[in-house]
Amino acid sequence: MNTVLLIGNGGREHAWAIALKNSGARLITWAPTLNPGIEDIAEITIQSDYEKDVDLLSEWIEDIDLAIIGPEAPLVKGMTDWLQSLGIMVFSPTQANARLEGSKSYLRNLLSAHNIEGNIEYTVCTSEDELRSALEKNLSVVIKPDGLTGGKGVRVHGDHFTTVEEAFDYGSSLIRSDGRVLLEEKLNGAEFSLQGLAYGDKVVFLPLVKDYKRAYDGDTGPNTGSMGAVSYPGHGLPYVTHGDLESAKSIVRDVLRALEKENGKYTGAIYGQFMLTKDGPRVVEFNARLGDPEAINTLALLETPLLEVIEILSKGTTPDVKFSETATCVVYLVPEGYPENPLEGRRVELPDEIYDSLRFASVRKEGEHLYTTRSRSLAVIGRGNTLKEAVDNAYNLIPDGISGLRFRTDIGRP
Ligand code: AMP
Ligand code: GLY
């Protein structure tokens, strides 16, 4: 198992690419726009939209031993099923299983139908009347579009709206565009991301990560794809007890078993976002992929070759996987104005010496220069024996007076 088709072009896929390359893979990259970091290490480049067009692969189809799909959009589109139909082994979930992420109401209904711990109160409203009466009964909710929004569609009571009218305006706009809107009980507590690599209910759990989704320092502003993330030495988080972690792992395993019953075996990355409440961890969301940037933190810690991990898992055995004990801090550099009014086309200049600590995301390469797009540009990763060391190392990588880009200054800081 050596030639790997890697679909996607974000920071997460750059992290996958590095881990695959380090485990001896020969990489084929496929993405609509190329990631300069992945392009540097891939042997073959397919620049195209994600179309189920066999001609795009024909030259290499016999060579491909394994395919991995990084982002949610091609998963939800069923690229896994299509690649499987071409006889390719895919370490990513099928379209049916990717509904775990592709429909937030599917997740809530799955948890409830299979009596899985960690679910919360929720209502799916399909009419304005239902929406208004639900909001009048309880305004302390979180409003979510049912489908994919790149992490940007969630609005929280108290942070993003305070009156029934504001909530109604947003909720009814979602009913108009999607036919439905999800209202969830608003939880309070600290969050953590638990990711795994799965084959059925055999899971290799990755070190825990704390994600920083809000746009600005102090966890203020709109939700974004994420502005950064940290992991601690020893793979836990100081506020997550052993018991909380075991509960979260058991929820992930239950979800994998429920999906297998409904849709067939789940394979590939899985991601549970949890909030710690006084009653234990509650499910905030599930993703059918690794997180971005959580993939950057955790794949950097992987010491067992990634291809070996996937190969053993795919035989139905849980491998013994080693991770480095160090802490990690990932800081995303984003275009100025992101996420509301990102300034596109600004030249990104970074010193060559920090190349190994960069994970490229959405930057456009023109000649020798890189330019911002409307999405997150690139991430830096710092490592250390303590969190503080990792955080200082990450921020020290960012040149003073860097122009065209902004970043949060409090990732991993008290
Ligand atoms: P999601 O895209 O579902 O992960 O939501 C993005 C962020 O919104 C989460 O990381 C939480 O910070 C917040 N959020 C989502 N659901 C809830 C909830 N039910 N209660 C409180 N905050 C939530
Ligand atoms: N960092 C959150 C996500 O990838 O969904």
mmCIF file of C-alpha atoms and ligand atoms in Angstrom, residues 12 72 101 150-151 193 195 211-213 224-229 271 273 285 287 289-294 376, ligand 2:
data_model
loop_
_atom_site.group_PDB
_atom_site.id
_atom_site.type_symbol
_atom_site.label_atom_id
_atom_site.label_comp_id
_atom_site.label_asym_id
_atom_site.label_seq_id
_atom_site.Cartn_x
_atom_site.Cartn_y
_atom_site.Cartn_z
ATOM 1 C CA ARG A 12 -5.685 19.558 7.193
ATOM 2 C CA GLU A 72 -16.410 17.346 4.096
ATOM 3 C CA GLU A 101 -21.577 15.708 9.493
ATOM 4 C CA GLY A 150 -17.762 25.556 6.910
ATOM 5 C CA GLY A 151 -18.269 26.152 10.632
ATOM 6 C CA SER A 193 -12.197 17.731 20.201
ATOM 7 C CA GLN A 195 -10.626 12.581 16.899
ATOM 8 C CA ASP A 211 -9.991 24.338 19.277
ATOM 9 C CA TYR A 212 -10.442 28.140 19.052
ATOM 10 C CA LYS A 213 -13.376 28.719 16.724
ATOM 11 C CA THR A 224 -14.890 30.590 11.897
ATOM 12 C CA GLY A 225 -13.412 27.428 10.433
ATOM 13 C CA SER A 226 -11.112 27.831 13.501
ATOM 14 C CA MET A 227 -8.323 30.241 14.351
ATOM 15 C CA GLY A 228 -6.037 27.788 16.126
ATOM 16 C CA ALA A 229 -5.783 24.791 18.400
ATOM 17 C CA TYR A 271 -14.283 13.761 14.980
ATOM 18 C CA GLN A 273 -16.754 17.905 19.445
ATOM 19 C CA GLU A 285 -21.192 18.105 16.697
ATOM 20 C CA ASN A 287 -17.459 15.497 11.714
ATOM 21 C CA ARG A 289 -13.135 13.863 8.838
ATOM 22 C CA LEU A 290 -10.263 15.227 10.880
ATOM 23 C CA GLY A 291 -10.516 18.805 12.119
ATOM 24 C CA ASP A 292 -8.705 21.701 10.566
ATOM 25 C CA PRO A 293 -6.455 22.575 12.407
ATOM 26 C CA GLU A 294 -6.834 19.627 14.821
ATOM 27 C CA ARG A 376 -7.750 30.936 5.994
HETATM 28 N N1 GLY B 2 -11.745 22.971 13.710
HETATM 29 C C1 GLY B 2 -13.068 22.569 13.573
HETATM 30 C C2 GLY B 2 -13.395 21.765 12.388
HETATM 31 O O1 GLY B 2 -12.528 21.331 11.649
HETATM 32 O O2 GLY B 2 -14.557 21.510 12.162
#
